[in-house]
Each structure stands twice: as C-alpha cells, then as structure tokens.
C-alpha cells in the first residue's frame, strides 16, 4: 500500500513497468460528489494518452464492463475509485486485490470489487491494482470538492506522464 504523491507515482511507474496493453477503469456515481472522482480522471485522460490504453467510464457498474475488459486482453488493469478508508480527504492509496479485504471501504457497487478483480485476473491473467481516493463529500450533488479536484488533477498528471513513457 502506497501513501504519498511521490510514492504513488513511484509505485505506479514500477507497477506499469512491463505493461503491454492497459485498461484504466474509472468507477463512481456522477450524482454523489467526490464518488465520481474515478470517472472524472478517466474522462480527463481521454485524448491525452496513447490510444493503446483503453479508457472505460464504468460509473457505478464496473461489472457491466467485465467482458469488454476480458476481450481487450490487458496485461494491466487499473481501477480508479473513491473509497472511504478512514483517511484524510484526498489521500490516495494504491491497493492490490489481495489487500481489498483489509479495508473497511464503503462501496456503491453491486458486485464487490474483490470479486470483480478475481474474475478479471482469472479470465485475463492481468495485473490489477486499485487507485483509491478518500472522498470529502459523497452527498447527493454534482462536482468534486476542491480538495478531491486538486488530487484528481495531480493523479491525472502522474498517469499521463507514466502512460506516455510506456508507449
């Protein structure tokens, strides 16, 4: 599990080292403020990285994209989502599927992300990681809080730089 911004960048660079085909999946609810951060990051990556990277806006139903991910045959799948981990708003963690049960993460998804990850791993043998961001506000409403928006912009820069280097 990785904490600070630089460590997140280092961890992502290391994790993407042998990437061949990448899926970035944004998860979140567009009407629950910061819960939408994963999708917002994916939207902002559009047109700014290699077209060899598949970007998916999964919103609250990542399970609906399982077959599409399998068909892409990725080497790496990065899921970006808001998660209530008991951290300060905007704090970010890079987590691996085997660690998901260690977190009391509150999720809005029908299929728990752990099961989603197990299925994708079994069907593709892809490396999977979750980039989780602590939300400040998940009440009904639109737009990210300024705290989470700032973090989303930093994550965007990190991913853009890394995904340019890979391809």
PDB file of C-alpha atoms in Angstrom:
ATOM      1  CA  UNK A   1       0.000   0.000   0.000  1.00  0.00           C
ATOM      2  CA  UNK A   2       1.411   3.361  -1.021  1.00  0.00           C
ATOM      3  CA  UNK A   3       0.733   6.734   0.602  1.00  0.00           C
ATOM      4  CA  UNK A   4       2.235   9.988  -0.604  1.00  0.00           C
ATOM      5  CA  UNK A   5       2.041  11.538  -4.036  1.00  0.00           C
ATOM      6  CA  UNK A   6       5.666  10.723  -4.925  1.00  0.00           C
ATOM      7  CA  UNK A   7       5.278   7.199  -3.606  1.00  0.00           C
ATOM      8  CA  UNK A   8       2.083   6.784  -5.664  1.00  0.00           C
ATOM      9  CA  UNK A   9       3.978   7.914  -8.757  1.00  0.00           C
ATOM     10  CA  UNK A  10       6.908   5.590  -7.985  1.00  0.00           C
ATOM     11  CA  UNK A  11       4.568   2.692  -7.253  1.00  0.00           C
ATOM     12  CA  UNK A  12       2.570   3.228 -10.453  1.00  0.00           C
ATOM     13  CA  UNK A  13       5.742   3.527 -12.539  1.00  0.00           C
ATOM     14  CA  UNK A  14       7.035   0.277 -11.067  1.00  0.00           C
ATOM     15  CA  UNK A  15       3.651  -1.450 -11.476  1.00  0.00           C
ATOM     16  CA  UNK A  16       3.339  -0.378 -15.119  1.00  0.00           C
ATOM     17  CA  UNK A  17       6.955  -1.393 -15.950  1.00  0.00           C
ATOM     18  CA  UNK A  18       6.109  -4.455 -18.054  1.00  0.00           C
ATOM     19  CA  UNK A  19       2.753  -3.148 -19.312  1.00  0.00           C
ATOM     20  CA  UNK A  20       1.765  -4.240 -22.786  1.00  0.00           C
ATOM     21  CA  UNK A  21      -1.945  -3.479 -23.016  1.00  0.00           C
ATOM     22  CA  UNK A  22      -3.586  -1.313 -20.359  1.00  0.00           C
ATOM     23  CA  UNK A  23      -7.151  -0.718 -19.198  1.00  0.00           C
ATOM     24  CA  UNK A  24      -7.894   2.266 -16.965  1.00  0.00           C
ATOM     25  CA  UNK A  25     -11.391   1.977 -15.486  1.00  0.00           C
ATOM     26  CA  UNK A  26     -12.999   4.918 -13.702  1.00  0.00           C
ATOM     27  CA  UNK A  27     -15.623   3.994 -11.134  1.00  0.00           C
ATOM     28  CA  UNK A  28     -18.090   6.283  -9.385  1.00  0.00           C
ATOM     29  CA  UNK A  29     -21.503   7.868  -9.147  1.00  0.00           C
ATOM     30  CA  UNK A  30     -21.949  11.167 -11.063  1.00  0.00           C
ATOM     31  CA  UNK A  31     -24.503  12.479  -8.568  1.00  0.00           C
ATOM     32  CA  UNK A  32     -22.556  11.696  -5.367  1.00  0.00           C
ATOM     33  CA  UNK A  33     -19.952  14.484  -5.498  1.00  0.00           C
ATOM     34  CA  UNK A  34     -16.465  13.021  -4.793  1.00  0.00           C
ATOM     35  CA  UNK A  35     -17.611   9.476  -5.505  1.00  0.00           C
ATOM     36  CA  UNK A  36     -17.281  10.445  -9.193  1.00  0.00           C
ATOM     37  CA  UNK A  37     -13.507  11.073  -8.990  1.00  0.00           C
ATOM     38  CA  UNK A  38     -12.510   7.838 -10.762  1.00  0.00           C
ATOM     39  CA  UNK A  39     -14.692   8.540 -13.784  1.00  0.00           C
ATOM     40  CA  UNK A  40     -13.612  12.197 -13.850  1.00  0.00           C
ATOM     41  CA  UNK A  41      -9.936  11.196 -14.049  1.00  0.00           C
ATOM     42  CA  UNK A  42     -10.673   8.781 -16.912  1.00  0.00           C
ATOM     43  CA  UNK A  43     -12.657  11.465 -18.750  1.00  0.00           C
ATOM     44  CA  UNK A  44      -9.742  13.879 -18.408  1.00  0.00           C
ATOM     45  CA  UNK A  45      -7.255  11.294 -19.739  1.00  0.00           C
ATOM     46  CA  UNK A  46      -9.251  10.998 -22.982  1.00  0.00           C
ATOM     47  CA  UNK A  47      -7.139  12.130 -25.934  1.00  0.00           C
ATOM     48  CA  UNK A  48      -4.074  12.789 -23.742  1.00  0.00           C
ATOM     49  CA  UNK A  49      -2.512   9.324 -23.705  1.00  0.00           C
ATOM     50  CA  UNK A  50      -1.738   6.564 -26.188  1.00  0.00           C
ATOM     51  CA  UNK A  51      -4.711   5.023 -27.918  1.00  0.00           C
ATOM     52  CA  UNK A  52      -3.212   1.680 -26.865  1.00  0.00           C
ATOM     53  CA  UNK A  53      -4.611   2.443 -23.424  1.00  0.00           C
ATOM     54  CA  UNK A  54      -8.301   1.584 -23.128  1.00  0.00           C
ATOM     55  CA  UNK A  55     -10.257   4.032 -21.006  1.00  0.00           C
ATOM     56  CA  UNK A  56     -13.553   2.865 -19.516  1.00  0.00           C
ATOM     57  CA  UNK A  57     -16.107   5.024 -17.717  1.00  0.00           C
ATOM     58  CA  UNK A  58     -17.703   2.325 -15.570  1.00  0.00           C
ATOM     59  CA  UNK A  59     -19.642   4.666 -13.264  1.00  0.00           C
ATOM     60  CA  UNK A  60     -21.364   2.519 -10.598  1.00  0.00           C
ATOM     61  CA  UNK A  61     -21.463  -0.722 -12.610  1.00  0.00           C
ATOM     62  CA  UNK A  62     -17.906  -1.931 -13.281  1.00  0.00           C
ATOM     63  CA  UNK A  63     -19.312  -5.463 -13.512  1.00  0.00           C
ATOM     64  CA  UNK A  64     -21.051  -4.432 -16.768  1.00  0.00           C
ATOM     65  CA  UNK A  65     -17.607  -3.947 -18.325  1.00  0.00           C
ATOM     66  CA  UNK A  66     -16.100  -7.312 -17.347  1.00  0.00           C
ATOM     67  CA  UNK A  67     -16.489  -8.907 -20.787  1.00  0.00           C
ATOM     68  CA  UNK A  68     -15.143  -5.805 -22.536  1.00  0.00           C
ATOM     69  CA  UNK A  69     -12.062  -5.906 -20.302  1.00  0.00           C
ATOM     70  CA  UNK A  70     -11.592  -9.632 -20.967  1.00  0.00           C
ATOM     71  CA  UNK A  71     -11.880  -9.021 -24.742  1.00  0.00           C
ATOM     72  CA  UNK A  72      -9.150  -6.343 -24.600  1.00  0.00           C
ATOM     73  CA  UNK A  73      -6.777  -8.973 -23.130  1.00  0.00           C
ATOM     74  CA  UNK A  74      -4.944  -6.446 -20.958  1.00  0.00           C
ATOM     75  CA  UNK A  75      -1.658  -7.001 -19.200  1.00  0.00           C
ATOM     76  CA  UNK A  76      -2.646  -4.380 -16.599  1.00  0.00           C
ATOM     77  CA  UNK A  77      -5.979  -3.109 -15.264  1.00  0.00           C
ATOM     78  CA  UNK A  78      -6.048  -0.018 -13.056  1.00  0.00           C
ATOM     79  CA  UNK A  79      -9.340   0.715 -11.305  1.00  0.00           C
ATOM     80  CA  UNK A  80      -9.728   4.283 -10.014  1.00  0.00           C
ATOM     81  CA  UNK A  81     -12.376   4.817  -7.371  1.00  0.00           C
ATOM     82  CA  UNK A  82     -13.320   6.826  -4.308  1.00  0.00           C
ATOM     83  CA  UNK A  83     -13.257   4.755  -1.152  1.00  0.00           C
ATOM     84  CA  UNK A  84     -13.974   5.568   2.458  1.00  0.00           C
ATOM     85  CA  UNK A  85     -10.831   4.272   4.109  1.00  0.00           C
ATOM     86  CA  UNK A  86     -10.791   6.490   7.191  1.00  0.00           C
ATOM     87  CA  UNK A  87      -8.054   8.727   5.787  1.00  0.00           C
ATOM     88  CA  UNK A  88      -7.910  12.484   5.288  1.00  0.00           C
ATOM     89  CA  UNK A  89      -9.994  13.694   2.325  1.00  0.00           C
ATOM     90  CA  UNK A  90      -7.970  13.439  -0.868  1.00  0.00           C
ATOM     91  CA  UNK A  91      -5.460  10.924   0.482  1.00  0.00           C
ATOM     92  CA  UNK A  92      -4.662   8.318  -2.119  1.00  0.00           C
ATOM     93  CA  UNK A  93      -3.678   4.671  -1.843  1.00  0.00           C
ATOM     94  CA  UNK A  94      -2.522   2.165  -4.443  1.00  0.00           C
ATOM     95  CA  UNK A  95      -4.014  -1.122  -3.333  1.00  0.00           C
ATOM     96  CA  UNK A  96      -3.813  -4.612  -4.774  1.00  0.00           C
ATOM     97  CA  UNK A  97      -6.766  -7.042  -4.906  1.00  0.00           C
ATOM     98  CA  UNK A  98      -5.409  -9.272  -2.161  1.00  0.00           C
ATOM     99  CA  UNK A  99      -5.468  -6.225   0.169  1.00  0.00           C
ATOM    100  CA  UNK A 100      -9.076  -5.236  -0.572  1.00  0.00           C
ATOM    101  CA  UNK A 101     -10.438  -7.323   2.294  1.00  0.00           C
ATOM    102  CA  UNK A 102      -8.147  -5.388   4.679  1.00  0.00           C
ATOM    103  CA  UNK A 103     -10.087  -2.173   4.091  1.00  0.00           C
ATOM    104  CA  UNK A 104     -13.462  -1.174   5.509  1.00  0.00           C
ATOM    105  CA  UNK A 105     -14.151   0.546   2.186  1.00  0.00           C
ATOM    106  CA  UNK A 106     -17.722   1.598   1.651  1.00  0.00           C
ATOM    107  CA  UNK A 107     -18.772   0.985  -1.914  1.00  0.00           C
ATOM    108  CA  UNK A 108     -21.827   1.640  -4.047  1.00  0.00           C
ATOM    109  CA  UNK A 109     -21.144  -1.242  -6.389  1.00  0.00           C
ATOM    110  CA  UNK A 110     -23.429  -4.238  -6.782  1.00  0.00           C
ATOM    111  CA  UNK A 111     -20.522  -6.649  -7.227  1.00  0.00           C
ATOM    112  CA  UNK A 112     -17.760  -6.192  -4.634  1.00  0.00           C
ATOM    113  CA  UNK A 113     -14.524  -5.047  -6.275  1.00  0.00           C
ATOM    114  CA  UNK A 114     -12.661  -8.027  -4.794  1.00  0.00           C
ATOM    115  CA  UNK A 115     -14.861 -10.443  -6.769  1.00  0.00           C
ATOM    116  CA  UNK A 116     -14.594  -8.256  -9.867  1.00  0.00           C
ATOM    117  CA  UNK A 117     -10.776  -8.367  -9.572  1.00  0.00           C
ATOM    118  CA  UNK A 118     -10.732 -12.140  -9.044  1.00  0.00           C
ATOM    119  CA  UNK A 119     -12.817 -12.662 -12.186  1.00  0.00           C
ATOM    120  CA  UNK A 120     -10.671 -10.353 -14.353  1.00  0.00           C
ATOM    121  CA  UNK A 121      -7.480 -11.986 -13.064  1.00  0.00           C
ATOM    122  CA  UNK A 122      -8.816 -15.471 -13.774  1.00  0.00           C
ATOM    123  CA  UNK A 123     -10.007 -14.577 -17.286  1.00  0.00           C
ATOM    124  CA  UNK A 124      -7.039 -12.434 -18.396  1.00  0.00           C
ATOM    125  CA  UNK A 125      -4.141 -13.075 -16.001  1.00  0.00           C
ATOM    126  CA  UNK A 126      -3.769  -9.280 -15.932  1.00  0.00           C
ATOM    127  CA  UNK A 127      -2.092  -7.452 -13.094  1.00  0.00           C
ATOM    128  CA  UNK A 128      -4.749  -5.471 -11.256  1.00  0.00           C
ATOM    129  CA  UNK A 129      -4.432  -2.502  -8.926  1.00  0.00           C
ATOM    130  CA  UNK A 130      -6.890  -0.072  -7.392  1.00  0.00           C
ATOM    131  CA  UNK A 131      -6.088   3.596  -7.059  1.00  0.00           C
ATOM    132  CA  UNK A 132      -8.348   4.640  -4.181  1.00  0.00           C
ATOM    133  CA  UNK A 133      -9.020   8.250  -3.201  1.00  0.00           C
ATOM    134  CA  UNK A 134     -10.594   9.260   0.095  1.00  0.00           C
ATOM    135  CA  UNK A 135     -13.665  11.414  -0.640  1.00  0.00           C
ATOM    136  CA  UNK A 136     -14.533  14.549   1.303  1.00  0.00           C
ATOM    137  CA  UNK A 137     -18.226  14.596   0.375  1.00  0.00           C
ATOM    138  CA  UNK A 138     -20.383  11.833  -1.095  1.00  0.00           C
ATOM    139  CA  UNK A 139     -23.719  13.536  -0.513  1.00  0.00           C
ATOM    140  CA  UNK A 140     -26.064  13.943  -3.457  1.00  0.00           C
ATOM    141  CA  UNK A 141     -24.838  16.667  -5.770  1.00  0.00           C
ATOM    142  CA  UNK A 142     -22.564  17.236  -8.717  1.00  0.00           C
ATOM    143  CA  UNK A 143     -18.951  18.314  -8.912  1.00  0.00           C
ATOM    144  CA  UNK A 144     -15.910  17.289  -6.929  1.00  0.00           C
ATOM    145  CA  UNK A 145     -14.917  19.177  -3.791  1.00  0.00           C
ATOM    146  CA  UNK A 146     -11.854  21.382  -4.255  1.00  0.00           C
ATOM    147  CA  UNK A 147      -9.738  19.010  -2.138  1.00  0.00           C
ATOM    148  CA  UNK A 148     -10.546  15.964  -4.268  1.00  0.00           C
ATOM    149  CA  UNK A 149     -10.414  18.003  -7.505  1.00  0.00           C
ATOM    150  CA  UNK A 150      -6.815  19.020  -6.681  1.00  0.00           C
ATOM    151  CA  UNK A 151      -5.861  15.391  -6.049  1.00  0.00           C
ATOM    152  CA  UNK A 152      -7.601  14.285  -9.268  1.00  0.00           C
ATOM    153  CA  UNK A 153      -5.521  16.806 -11.243  1.00  0.00           C
ATOM    154  CA  UNK A 154      -2.299  15.530  -9.667  1.00  0.00           C
ATOM    155  CA  UNK A 155      -3.233  11.903 -10.385  1.00  0.00           C
ATOM    156  CA  UNK A 156      -4.068  12.906 -13.959  1.00  0.00           C
ATOM    157  CA  UNK A 157      -0.586  14.380 -14.469  1.00  0.00           C
ATOM    158  CA  UNK A 158       1.085  11.299 -12.969  1.00  0.00           C
ATOM    159  CA  UNK A 159      -0.898   8.898 -15.166  1.00  0.00           C
ATOM    160  CA  UNK A 160      -0.401  10.995 -18.293  1.00  0.00           C
ATOM    161  CA  UNK A 161       3.364  11.009 -17.778  1.00  0.00           C
ATOM    162  CA  UNK A 162       3.602   7.312 -16.989  1.00  0.00           C
ATOM    163  CA  UNK A 163       1.332   6.190 -19.819  1.00  0.00           C
ATOM    164  CA  UNK A 164       3.280   8.313 -22.306  1.00  0.00           C
ATOM    165  CA  UNK A 165       6.527   6.634 -21.230  1.00  0.00           C
ATOM    166  CA  UNK A 166       5.107   3.140 -21.582  1.00  0.00           C
ATOM    167  CA  UNK A 167       4.120   3.649 -25.168  1.00  0.00           C
TER     168      UNK A 167
END
